[in-house]
Amino acid sequence: MRLLVLGGTRFVGRAVVEEALSRGHDVTALHRGVTGRLPDDVRPLDADRTDPGALRAALGDGEWDAVVDTWAGAPRVAALAAGLLRGRVGAAAYVSSRSVYRWPVAPGADERAPVVDADPRAGATHYAADKRGGELAWQEALPSALLLRPGLVVGPYEDLGRLPWWLDRIARGGEVLAPGRPQRWLQLVDARDLAAFALDRAANGGLYDVGSLPGHASTEELLEACVDATGAESELVWVDEEDLLAAGVEPWTQLPCWVPSTGELAGLMEGDTSAAHAAGLVCRPVEETVSDTWAWLQREGRPAPRADRPPVGLPRDLEQRVLGAALAH
Ligand SMILES: NC(=O)c1ccc[n+]([C@@H]2O[C@H](COP(=O)([O-])OP(=O)(O)OC[C@H]3O[C@@H](n4cnc5c(N)ncnc54)[C@H](OP(=O)(O)O)[C@@H]3O)[C@@H](O)[C@H]2O)c1
């Protein structure tokens, strides 16, 4: 298959490139050459895709069997590429996000949940509208485009630092604040499984929420996998979510991967992803994701923090205060 990846050097796009190469596909990737390197076997196209002339010139008269796009900025930039590629690609997959829904989304909701308003010709406004606008842009150009809406994406090369933060914190050892109920199910997907699903399903199109099923990985299994992978002398100290919230701990950003089981974001860990699984999504064991992510961090170090996203992680003094109160009970 001749595959065009728009992007492809950071995290999800990079996983798509690697998965495609492992399948023997002929891979072209378009980026500016700013944030990463492409494997030698990939044909690079250099362009700033926000510049219509540069994008048109880089794409030339190329034709591909499929294109995968991970764009998260202004919808009109996705629309520009989608419009230029109309009639020149057999299939398209756009990596969107469950952020496109109107939150709060009820636990158990599926792809029919209401989405935010968006305009495929708009400039960048906010993440949800940008991703929804990207979906509309691809659908306008290719009505059969595959739209994938992951919630929490983890795995090697994660550049938001969520799982890397947990690994680094647990590697430091000692008592580690662990959030909420140990048995609470997490909903996540390894970028490599998301990439495989995108390539498997691109020709079929459709719309899928993408994430693991209940029973795949509990909070405890994720954090214990971090203890095992790092070999750290760490003890998880479980603190009720009410106590965390009362202490001012910010879910999701300060304690990555954790959202309270009630409130605005509760549905983030409890979406109905059965359609994706029926269509062939396979989520690898969380232990494999964790150990491969740790191996990557050991091998290549931490990527530079992304300027376009808030930093993640719990300040040490806040963790000490919450742990002190929890252990005093
Ligand atoms: N992480 C999560 O938990 C999560 C959850 C849900 C959805 N998602 C979605 O998953 C996607 C992940 O994307 P990713 O960053 O991992 O994709 P990626 O394709 O690996 O990286 C982004 C690519 O875009 C290129 N790029 C950036 N600006 C460009 C420009 N102006 N012109 C041309 N190329 C440009 C970058 O290369 P250069 O800088 O070299 O140009 C890079 O190759 C995001 O869209 C996000 O919305 C993530």
mmCIF file of C-alpha atoms and ligand atoms in Angstrom:
data_model
loop_
_atom_site.group_PDB
_atom_site.id
_atom_site.type_symbol
_atom_site.label_atom_id
_atom_site.label_comp_id
_atom_site.label_asym_id
_atom_site.label_seq_id
_atom_site.Cartn_x
_atom_site.Cartn_y
_atom_site.Cartn_z
ATOM 1 C CA MET A 1 0.000 0.000 0.000
ATOM 2 C CA ARG A 2 1.197 3.523 -0.761
ATOM 3 C CA LEU A 3 0.552 5.455 2.442
ATOM 4 C CA LEU A 4 0.834 9.194 3.043
ATOM 5 C CA VAL A 5 1.162 10.305 6.665
ATOM 6 C CA LEU A 6 0.612 13.993 7.361
ATOM 7 C CA GLY A 7 2.986 14.465 10.293
ATOM 8 C CA GLY A 8 4.387 11.203 11.537
ATOM 9 C CA THR A 9 7.389 12.145 13.653
ATOM 10 C CA ARG A 10 6.093 12.596 17.185
ATOM 11 C CA PHE A 11 3.805 10.087 18.828
ATOM 12 C CA VAL A 12 0.639 8.729 17.195
ATOM 13 C CA GLY A 13 1.755 9.612 13.675
ATOM 14 C CA ARG A 14 5.122 8.076 14.400
ATOM 15 C CA ALA A 15 3.419 4.852 15.499
ATOM 16 C CA VAL A 16 1.455 4.872 12.237
ATOM 17 C CA VAL A 17 4.685 5.248 10.247
ATOM 18 C CA GLU A 18 6.371 2.407 12.138
ATOM 19 C CA GLU A 19 3.369 0.105 11.871
ATOM 20 C CA ALA A 20 3.073 0.802 8.141
ATOM 21 C CA LEU A 21 6.768 0.078 7.567
ATOM 22 C CA SER A 22 6.467 -3.169 9.526
ATOM 23 C CA ARG A 23 3.637 -4.172 7.165
ATOM 24 C CA GLY A 24 5.844 -3.489 4.155
ATOM 25 C CA HIS A 25 3.906 -0.413 3.013
ATOM 26 C CA ASP A 26 5.468 2.281 0.884
ATOM 27 C CA VAL A 27 5.388 5.275 3.270
ATOM 28 C CA THR A 28 5.603 8.992 2.510
ATOM 29 C CA ALA A 29 5.394 11.507 5.345
ATOM 30 C CA LEU A 30 4.927 15.255 5.183
ATOM 31 C CA HIS A 31 6.224 17.551 7.903
ATOM 32 C CA ARG A 32 8.434 20.622 8.399
ATOM 33 C CA GLY A 33 11.428 18.809 9.823
ATOM 34 C CA VAL A 34 11.120 20.645 13.155
ATOM 35 C CA THR A 35 10.111 18.105 15.797
ATOM 36 C CA GLY A 36 11.590 14.801 14.839
ATOM 37 C CA ARG A 37 13.258 12.492 12.359
ATOM 38 C CA LEU A 38 11.640 10.004 10.042
ATOM 39 C CA PRO A 39 13.005 6.486 9.604
ATOM 40 C CA ASP A 40 15.287 6.141 6.562
ATOM 41 C CA ASP A 41 12.764 3.981 4.703
ATOM 42 C CA VAL A 42 10.201 6.809 4.612
ATOM 43 C CA ARG A 43 10.027 9.243 1.695
ATOM 44 C CA PRO A 44 9.969 12.709 3.292
ATOM 45 C CA LEU A 45 8.000 15.641 1.925
ATOM 46 C CA ASP A 46 9.014 18.922 3.522
ATOM 47 C CA ALA A 47 6.374 21.618 3.855
ATOM 48 C CA ASP A 48 4.657 23.850 6.343
ATOM 49 C CA ARG A 49 1.110 22.643 5.732
ATOM 50 C CA THR A 50 -0.354 25.943 6.912
ATOM 51 C CA ASP A 51 1.106 27.477 3.728
ATOM 52 C CA PRO A 52 -1.144 26.516 0.777
ATOM 53 C CA GLY A 53 1.554 27.068 -1.855
ATOM 54 C CA ALA A 54 4.146 25.046 0.031
ATOM 55 C CA LEU A 55 1.696 22.207 0.648
ATOM 56 C CA ARG A 56 0.567 22.127 -2.996
ATOM 57 C CA ALA A 57 4.174 22.056 -4.183
ATOM 58 C CA ALA A 58 5.199 19.308 -1.757
ATOM 59 C CA LEU A 59 2.272 17.049 -2.648
ATOM 60 C CA GLY A 60 2.922 17.610 -6.353
ATOM 61 C CA ASP A 61 0.853 15.232 -8.424
ATOM 62 C CA GLY A 62 1.339 12.364 -5.945
ATOM 63 C CA GLU A 63 -1.345 9.737 -5.457
ATOM 64 C CA TRP A 64 -1.703 7.378 -2.511
ATOM 65 C CA ASP A 65 -3.893 4.453 -1.491
ATOM 66 C CA ALA A 66 -4.483 6.021 1.906
ATOM 67 C CA VAL A 67 -3.654 9.089 3.972
ATOM 68 C CA VAL A 68 -3.494 9.357 7.765
ATOM 69 C CA ASP A 69 -3.736 12.773 9.423
ATOM 70 C CA THR A 70 -3.171 13.632 13.096
ATOM 71 C CA TRP A 71 -3.610 17.418 12.838
ATOM 72 C CA ALA A 72 -4.802 19.167 16.018
ATOM 73 C CA GLY A 73 -4.742 22.839 15.029
ATOM 74 C CA ALA A 74 -6.922 25.077 12.873
ATOM 75 C CA PRO A 75 -9.560 23.064 10.987
ATOM 76 C CA ARG A 76 -8.880 25.053 7.825
ATOM 77 C CA VAL A 77 -5.380 23.524 7.742
ATOM 78 C CA ALA A 78 -6.890 20.028 7.761
ATOM 79 C CA ALA A 79 -9.373 21.199 5.111
ATOM 80 C CA LEU A 80 -6.562 22.491 2.909
ATOM 81 C CA ALA A 81 -4.814 19.097 2.845
ATOM 82 C CA ALA A 82 -8.081 17.184 2.521
ATOM 83 C CA GLY A 83 -9.163 19.360 -0.408
ATOM 84 C CA LEU A 84 -5.831 19.011 -2.204
ATOM 85 C CA LEU A 85 -5.901 15.244 -1.748
ATOM 86 C CA ARG A 86 -9.509 14.746 -2.873
ATOM 87 C CA GLY A 87 -9.516 12.273 -5.764
ATOM 88 C CA ARG A 88 -5.847 11.405 -5.212
ATOM 89 C CA VAL A 89 -6.174 9.140 -2.169
ATOM 90 C CA GLY A 90 -8.227 5.961 -1.975
ATOM 91 C CA ALA A 91 -8.910 6.254 1.756
ATOM 92 C CA ALA A 92 -8.358 8.652 4.634
ATOM 93 C CA ALA A 93 -8.065 8.241 8.395
ATOM 94 C CA TYR A 94 -8.179 11.210 10.744
ATOM 95 C CA VAL A 95 -7.027 10.775 14.353
ATOM 96 C CA SER A 96 -9.536 12.851 16.264
ATOM 97 C CA SER A 97 -10.328 12.728 19.986
ATOM 98 C CA ARG A 98 -13.120 12.029 22.467
ATOM 99 C CA SER A 99 -12.684 15.704 23.347
ATOM 100 C CA VAL A 100 -15.071 16.495 20.463
ATOM 101 C CA TYR A 101 -18.046 15.492 22.631
ATOM 102 C CA ARG A 102 -20.021 17.991 24.673
ATOM 103 C CA TRP A 103 -18.713 17.305 28.158
ATOM 104 C CA PRO A 104 -19.861 16.051 30.578
ATOM 105 C CA VAL A 105 -20.427 12.830 28.647
ATOM 106 C CA ALA A 106 -22.326 10.136 30.532
ATOM 107 C CA PRO A 107 -20.429 6.958 31.408
ATOM 108 C CA GLY A 108 -21.349 4.320 28.819
ATOM 109 C CA ALA A 109 -21.884 6.854 26.023
ATOM 110 C CA ASP A 110 -20.796 5.888 22.530
ATOM 111 C CA GLU A 111 -20.197 7.593 19.182
ATOM 112 C CA ARG A 112 -23.780 8.951 19.153
ATOM 113 C CA ALA A 113 -23.089 11.397 22.015
ATOM 114 C CA PRO A 114 -23.531 15.049 20.986
ATOM 115 C CA VAL A 115 -20.443 16.867 19.730
ATOM 116 C CA VAL A 116 -19.344 20.508 19.935
ATOM 117 C CA ASP A 117 -20.161 22.932 17.136
ATOM 118 C CA ALA A 118 -17.317 23.416 14.690
ATOM 119 C CA ASP A 119 -16.541 24.828 11.275
ATOM 120 C CA PRO A 120 -14.107 23.066 8.936
ATOM 121 C CA ARG A 121 -13.017 26.435 7.542
ATOM 122 C CA ALA A 122 -12.270 28.001 10.939
ATOM 123 C CA GLY A 123 -8.952 29.070 12.365
ATOM 124 C CA ALA A 124 -7.805 27.574 15.661
ATOM 125 C CA THR A 125 -10.160 28.276 18.561
ATOM 126 C CA HIS A 126 -10.094 25.531 21.203
ATOM 127 C CA TYR A 127 -9.032 21.889 21.123
ATOM 128 C CA ALA A 128 -12.521 20.348 20.926
ATOM 129 C CA ALA A 129 -13.686 22.605 18.082
ATOM 130 C CA ASP A 130 -10.355 22.210 16.292
ATOM 131 C CA LYS A 131 -10.580 18.414 16.364
ATOM 132 C CA ARG A 132 -14.270 18.372 15.401
ATOM 133 C CA GLY A 133 -13.515 20.854 12.612
ATOM 134 C CA GLY A 134 -10.754 18.509 11.431
ATOM 135 C CA GLU A 135 -13.252 15.643 11.294
ATOM 136 C CA LEU A 136 -15.677 17.740 9.248
ATOM 137 C CA ALA A 137 -12.878 18.834 6.912
ATOM 138 C CA TRP A 138 -11.932 15.244 6.106
ATOM 139 C CA GLN A 139 -15.561 14.154 5.807
ATOM 140 C CA GLU A 140 -16.295 16.973 3.355
ATOM 141 C CA ALA A 141 -13.406 15.954 1.118
ATOM 142 C CA LEU A 142 -13.858 12.177 1.526
ATOM 143 C CA PRO A 143 -17.261 11.195 2.929
ATOM 144 C CA SER A 144 -15.887 7.697 3.567
ATOM 145 C CA ALA A 145 -13.051 8.995 5.788
ATOM 146 C CA LEU A 146 -12.321 6.967 8.922
ATOM 147 C CA LEU A 147 -12.631 9.073 12.074
ATOM 148 C CA LEU A 148 -10.962 7.760 15.226
ATOM 149 C CA ARG A 149 -11.702 9.242 18.631
ATOM 150 C CA PRO A 150 -9.272 7.986 21.281
ATOM 151 C CA GLY A 151 -9.491 9.137 24.885
ATOM 152 C CA LEU A 152 -6.187 8.511 26.678
ATOM 153 C CA VAL A 153 -3.320 7.482 24.393
ATOM 154 C CA VAL A 154 -0.165 6.027 25.959
ATOM 155 C CA GLY A 155 2.946 4.195 24.836
ATOM 156 C CA PRO A 156 6.501 4.866 23.679
ATOM 157 C CA TYR A 157 7.165 8.394 22.347
ATOM 158 C CA GLU A 158 4.263 9.886 24.312
ATOM 159 C CA ASP A 159 5.096 13.571 24.210
ATOM 160 C CA LEU A 160 2.494 14.787 26.713
ATOM 161 C CA GLY A 161 4.385 13.117 29.555
ATOM 162 C CA ARG A 162 1.495 11.379 31.318
ATOM 163 C CA LEU A 163 2.728 7.814 31.639
ATOM 164 C CA PRO A 164 6.340 9.095 31.630
ATOM 165 C CA TRP A 165 5.504 11.209 34.690
ATOM 166 C CA TRP A 166 4.195 8.168 36.576
ATOM 167 C CA LEU A 167 7.220 6.127 35.594
ATOM 168 C CA ASP A 168 9.635 8.831 36.706
ATOM 169 C CA ARG A 169 7.753 9.439 39.951
ATOM 170 C CA ILE A 170 7.622 5.751 40.830
ATOM 171 C CA ALA A 171 11.265 5.271 39.840
ATOM 172 C CA ARG A 172 12.185 7.913 42.452
ATOM 173 C CA GLY A 173 10.910 5.487 45.104
ATOM 174 C CA GLY A 174 9.359 5.918 48.528
ATOM 175 C CA GLU A 175 5.687 6.390 49.281
ATOM 176 C CA VAL A 176 3.811 7.354 46.125
ATOM 177 C CA LEU A 177 0.388 8.964 46.171
ATOM 178 C CA ALA A 178 -1.992 6.718 44.198
ATOM 179 C CA PRO A 179 -5.380 8.145 43.237
ATOM 180 C CA GLY A 180 -8.829 6.860 44.136
ATOM 181 C CA ARG A 181 -9.871 3.207 44.051
ATOM 182 C CA PRO A 182 -7.187 0.691 43.051
ATOM 183 C CA GLN A 183 -9.727 -1.409 41.111
ATOM 184 C CA ARG A 184 -11.118 1.466 39.027
ATOM 185 C CA TRP A 185 -10.911 0.601 35.326
ATOM 186 C CA LEU A 186 -8.899 2.882 33.111
ATOM 187 C CA GLN A 187 -9.738 3.381 29.464
ATOM 188 C CA LEU A 188 -6.665 3.822 27.329
ATOM 189 C CA VAL A 189 -5.078 2.770 24.081
ATOM 190 C CA ASP A 190 -1.457 2.206 23.173
ATOM 191 C CA ALA A 191 -0.542 4.432 20.208
ATOM 192 C CA ARG A 192 0.726 1.339 18.402
ATOM 193 C CA ASP A 193 -2.670 -0.375 18.714
ATOM 194 C CA LEU A 194 -4.400 2.809 17.568
ATOM 195 C CA ALA A 195 -2.040 2.909 14.569
ATOM 196 C CA ALA A 196 -2.721 -0.724 13.678
ATOM 197 C CA PHE A 197 -6.469 -0.127 13.889
ATOM 198 C CA ALA A 198 -6.193 2.982 11.691
ATOM 199 C CA LEU A 199 -4.353 1.036 9.001
ATOM 200 C CA ASP A 200 -6.669 -1.983 9.266
ATOM 201 C CA ARG A 201 -9.822 0.113 8.943
ATOM 202 C CA ALA A 202 -8.844 3.070 6.728
ATOM 203 C CA ALA A 203 -10.356 1.520 3.602
ATOM 204 C CA ASN A 204 -13.637 0.782 5.394
ATOM 205 C CA GLY A 205 -14.215 4.223 6.899
ATOM 206 C CA GLY A 206 -16.513 4.724 9.879
ATOM 207 C CA LEU A 207 -16.431 6.488 13.211
ATOM 208 C CA TYR A 208 -15.029 4.873 16.332
ATOM 209 C CA ASP A 209 -14.349 5.777 19.929
ATOM 210 C CA VAL A 210 -11.048 4.057 20.590
ATOM 211 C CA GLY A 211 -10.000 2.731 23.994
ATOM 212 C CA SER A 212 -9.728 -0.385 26.111
ATOM 213 C CA LEU A 213 -12.729 -2.230 27.498
ATOM 214 C CA PRO A 214 -13.612 -2.518 31.210
ATOM 215 C CA GLY A 215 -11.452 -5.268 32.668
ATOM 216 C CA HIS A 216 -8.404 -4.381 30.573
ATOM 217 C CA ALA A 217 -6.426 -2.342 33.093
ATOM 218 C CA SER A 218 -7.185 -1.020 36.549
ATOM 219 C CA THR A 219 -5.440 1.969 38.091
ATOM 220 C CA GLU A 220 -3.584 -0.456 40.361
ATOM 221 C CA GLU A 221 -2.459 -2.612 37.431
ATOM 222 C CA LEU A 222 -1.094 0.456 35.637
ATOM 223 C CA LEU A 223 0.810 1.718 38.667
ATOM 224 C CA GLU A 224 2.058 -1.723 39.725
ATOM 225 C CA ALA A 225 3.288 -2.204 36.161
ATOM 226 C CA CYS A 226 5.288 1.019 36.655
ATOM 227 C CA VAL A 227 6.760 -0.391 39.885
ATOM 228 C CA ASP A 228 7.713 -3.618 38.093
ATOM 229 C CA ALA A 229 9.128 -1.895 35.000
ATOM 230 C CA THR A 230 11.299 0.535 36.972
ATOM 231 C CA GLY A 231 12.294 -1.979 39.658
ATOM 232 C CA ALA A 232 11.759 0.821 42.167
ATOM 233 C CA GLU A 233 11.401 0.497 45.936
ATOM 234 C CA SER A 234 8.039 2.271 45.907
ATOM 235 C CA GLU A 235 4.950 1.838 47.983
ATOM 236 C CA LEU A 236 1.613 2.959 46.568
ATOM 237 C CA VAL A 237 -0.458 4.864 49.126
ATOM 238 C CA TRP A 238 -4.084 4.997 47.974
ATOM 239 C CA VAL A 239 -5.916 8.225 48.760
ATOM 240 C CA ASP A 240 -9.693 8.645 48.308
ATOM 241 C CA GLU A 241 -10.648 10.936 45.493
ATOM 242 C CA GLU A 242 -12.691 13.158 47.823
ATOM 243 C CA ASP A 243 -9.536 13.791 49.861
ATOM 244 C CA LEU A 244 -7.525 14.520 46.727
ATOM 245 C CA LEU A 245 -10.082 17.025 45.490
ATOM 246 C CA ALA A 246 -10.373 18.638 48.943
ATOM 247 C CA ALA A 247 -6.580 19.069 48.958
ATOM 248 C CA GLY A 248 -6.767 20.898 45.636
ATOM 249 C CA VAL A 249 -5.151 18.189 43.502
ATOM 250 C CA GLU A 250 -6.013 18.757 39.836
ATOM 251 C CA PRO A 251 -7.286 15.593 38.154
ATOM 252 C CA TRP A 252 -5.798 14.675 34.771
ATOM 253 C CA THR A 253 -3.015 17.272 34.779
ATOM 254 C CA GLN A 254 -1.439 16.976 38.240
ATOM 255 C CA LEU A 255 -2.214 13.271 38.542
ATOM 256 C CA PRO A 256 -2.088 12.167 34.910
ATOM 257 C CA CYS A 257 -4.492 9.431 33.757
ATOM 258 C CA TRP A 258 -6.735 10.035 36.804
ATOM 259 C CA VAL A 259 -10.194 11.554 36.560
ATOM 260 C CA PRO A 260 -12.674 11.420 39.452
ATOM 261 C CA SER A 261 -15.413 8.813 39.118
ATOM 262 C CA THR A 262 -18.063 11.531 39.426
ATOM 263 C CA GLY A 263 -18.160 14.954 37.823
ATOM 264 C CA GLU A 264 -17.362 16.534 34.475
ATOM 265 C CA LEU A 265 -14.767 14.042 33.238
ATOM 266 C CA ALA A 266 -16.050 10.770 34.735
ATOM 267 C CA GLY A 267 -17.123 9.471 31.321
ATOM 268 C CA LEU A 268 -13.576 9.778 29.988
ATOM 269 C CA MET A 269 -12.699 6.394 31.465
ATOM 270 C CA GLU A 270 -16.047 4.763 30.751
ATOM 271 C CA GLY A 271 -16.884 5.277 27.093
ATOM 272 C CA ASP A 272 -18.522 2.472 25.146
ATOM 273 C CA THR A 273 -15.783 1.384 22.755
ATOM 274 C CA SER A 274 -17.445 -1.893 21.780
ATOM 275 C CA ALA A 275 -17.849 -0.808 18.136
ATOM 276 C CA ALA A 276 -14.079 -0.450 17.707
ATOM 277 C CA HIS A 277 -13.456 -3.818 19.341
ATOM 278 C CA ALA A 278 -16.087 -5.465 17.127
ATOM 279 C CA ALA A 279 -14.260 -3.912 14.164
ATOM 280 C CA GLY A 280 -10.943 -5.441 15.208
ATOM 281 C CA LEU A 281 -9.274 -3.113 17.730
ATOM 282 C CA VAL A 282 -6.871 -5.111 19.895
ATOM 283 C CA CYS A 283 -5.409 -3.521 23.029
ATOM 284 C CA ARG A 284 -2.137 -5.033 24.168
ATOM 285 C CA PRO A 285 -1.601 -5.741 27.898
ATOM 286 C CA VAL A 286 -0.920 -2.597 29.890
ATOM 287 C CA GLU A 287 2.251 -4.191 31.283
ATOM 288 C CA GLU A 288 3.707 -4.262 27.762
ATOM 289 C CA THR A 289 2.826 -0.608 27.170
ATOM 290 C CA VAL A 290 4.426 0.380 30.483
ATOM 291 C CA SER A 291 7.633 -1.637 30.075
ATOM 292 C CA ASP A 292 8.107 -0.487 26.465
ATOM 293 C CA THR A 293 7.551 3.138 27.499
ATOM 294 C CA TRP A 294 10.117 2.811 30.292
ATOM 295 C CA ALA A 295 12.584 1.154 27.905
ATOM 296 C CA TRP A 296 12.119 4.053 25.460
ATOM 297 C CA LEU A 297 12.687 6.650 28.218
ATOM 298 C CA GLN A 298 15.855 4.855 29.306
ATOM 299 C CA ARG A 299 17.094 4.600 25.736
ATOM 300 C CA GLU A 300 16.262 8.052 24.395
ATOM 301 C CA GLY A 301 15.463 10.321 27.342
ATOM 302 C CA ARG A 302 12.494 12.634 27.735
ATOM 303 C CA PRO A 303 11.145 14.616 24.773
ATOM 304 C CA ALA A 304 11.055 18.398 25.197
ATOM 305 C CA PRO A 305 7.813 19.450 26.936
ATOM 306 C CA ARG A 306 5.144 20.573 24.472
ATOM 307 C CA ALA A 307 4.563 24.307 24.510
ATOM 308 C CA ASP A 308 0.950 23.919 23.352
ATOM 309 C CA ARG A 309 -0.232 21.805 26.323
ATOM 310 C CA PRO A 310 -0.225 22.398 30.089
ATOM 311 C CA PRO A 311 2.598 20.651 31.941
ATOM 312 C CA VAL A 312 1.627 17.485 33.828
ATOM 313 C CA GLY A 313 2.645 16.225 37.241
ATOM 314 C CA LEU A 314 2.075 16.713 40.960
ATOM 315 C CA PRO A 315 4.343 19.184 42.756
ATOM 316 C CA ARG A 316 6.376 17.331 45.386
ATOM 317 C CA ASP A 317 5.269 19.558 48.263
ATOM 318 C CA LEU A 318 1.594 18.950 47.457
ATOM 319 C CA GLU A 319 2.167 15.190 47.259
ATOM 320 C CA GLN A 320 3.984 15.271 50.622
ATOM 321 C CA ARG A 321 1.137 17.212 52.227
ATOM 322 C CA VAL A 322 -1.556 14.832 50.930
ATOM 323 C CA LEU A 323 0.497 11.764 51.835
ATOM 324 C CA GLY A 324 1.170 13.148 55.309
ATOM 325 C CA ALA A 325 -2.547 13.647 55.933
ATOM 326 C CA ALA A 326 -3.430 10.204 54.528
ATOM 327 C CA LEU A 327 -0.806 8.371 56.588
ATOM 328 C CA ALA A 328 -1.791 10.248 59.774
ATOM 329 C CA HIS A 329 -5.316 8.715 59.653
HETATM 330 N N1 LIG B 1 -2.171 11.955 23.555
HETATM 331 C C1 LIG B 1 -3.437 11.650 23.778
HETATM 332 O O1 LIG B 1 -3.792 11.160 24.873
HETATM 333 C C2 LIG B 1 -4.467 11.906 22.695
HETATM 334 C C3 LIG B 1 -5.801 11.615 22.972
HETATM 335 C C4 LIG B 1 -6.750 11.815 21.980
HETATM 336 C C5 LIG B 1 -6.373 12.293 20.740
HETATM 337 N N2 LIG B 1 -5.080 12.582 20.491
HETATM 338 C C6 LIG B 1 -4.747 13.116 19.170
HETATM 339 O O2 LIG B 1 -3.715 12.365 18.623
HETATM 340 C C7 LIG B 1 -2.965 13.200 17.771
HETATM 341 C C8 LIG B 1 -1.523 12.868 18.035
HETATM 342 O O3 LIG B 1 -0.733 13.583 17.195
HETATM 343 P P1 LIG B 1 0.844 13.448 17.240
HETATM 344 O O4 LIG B 1 1.401 14.787 17.637
HETATM 345 O O5 LIG B 1 1.219 12.290 18.030
HETATM 346 O O6 LIG B 1 1.090 13.236 15.670
HETATM 347 P P2 LIG B 1 2.427 13.096 14.880
HETATM 348 O O7 LIG B 1 1.974 13.012 13.446
HETATM 349 O O8 LIG B 1 3.293 12.022 15.413
HETATM 350 O O9 LIG B 1 3.146 14.502 15.156
HETATM 351 C C9 LIG B 1 2.654 15.730 14.663
HETATM 352 C C10 LIG B 1 3.321 15.991 13.317
HETATM 353 O O10 LIG B 1 2.867 17.170 12.705
HETATM 354 C C11 LIG B 1 3.984 17.813 12.088
HETATM 355 N N3 LIG B 1 3.647 19.227 11.978
HETATM 356 C C12 LIG B 1 3.377 20.084 12.983
HETATM 357 N N4 LIG B 1 3.120 21.307 12.479
HETATM 358 C C13 LIG B 1 3.225 21.201 11.134
HETATM 359 C C14 LIG B 1 3.057 22.111 10.062
HETATM 360 N N5 LIG B 1 2.736 23.395 10.266
HETATM 361 N N6 LIG B 1 3.243 21.655 8.806
HETATM 362 C C15 LIG B 1 3.577 20.371 8.560
HETATM 363 N N7 LIG B 1 3.715 19.446 9.530
HETATM 364 C C16 LIG B 1 3.549 19.870 10.810
HETATM 365 C C17 LIG B 1 5.130 17.541 13.045
HETATM 366 O O11 LIG B 1 6.379 17.589 12.407
HETATM 367 P P3 LIG B 1 7.237 18.964 12.287
HETATM 368 O O12 LIG B 1 7.144 19.639 13.624
HETATM 369 O O13 LIG B 1 8.603 18.492 11.935
HETATM 370 O O14 LIG B 1 6.583 19.737 11.211
HETATM 371 C C18 LIG B 1 4.830 16.097 13.436
HETATM 372 O O15 LIG B 1 5.401 15.206 12.489
HETATM 373 C C19 LIG B 1 -3.293 14.640 18.097
HETATM 374 O O16 LIG B 1 -3.931 15.209 16.991
HETATM 375 C C20 LIG B 1 -4.260 14.545 19.249
HETATM 376 O O17 LIG B 1 -5.331 15.422 19.044
HETATM 377 C C21 LIG B 1 -4.101 12.400 21.428
#
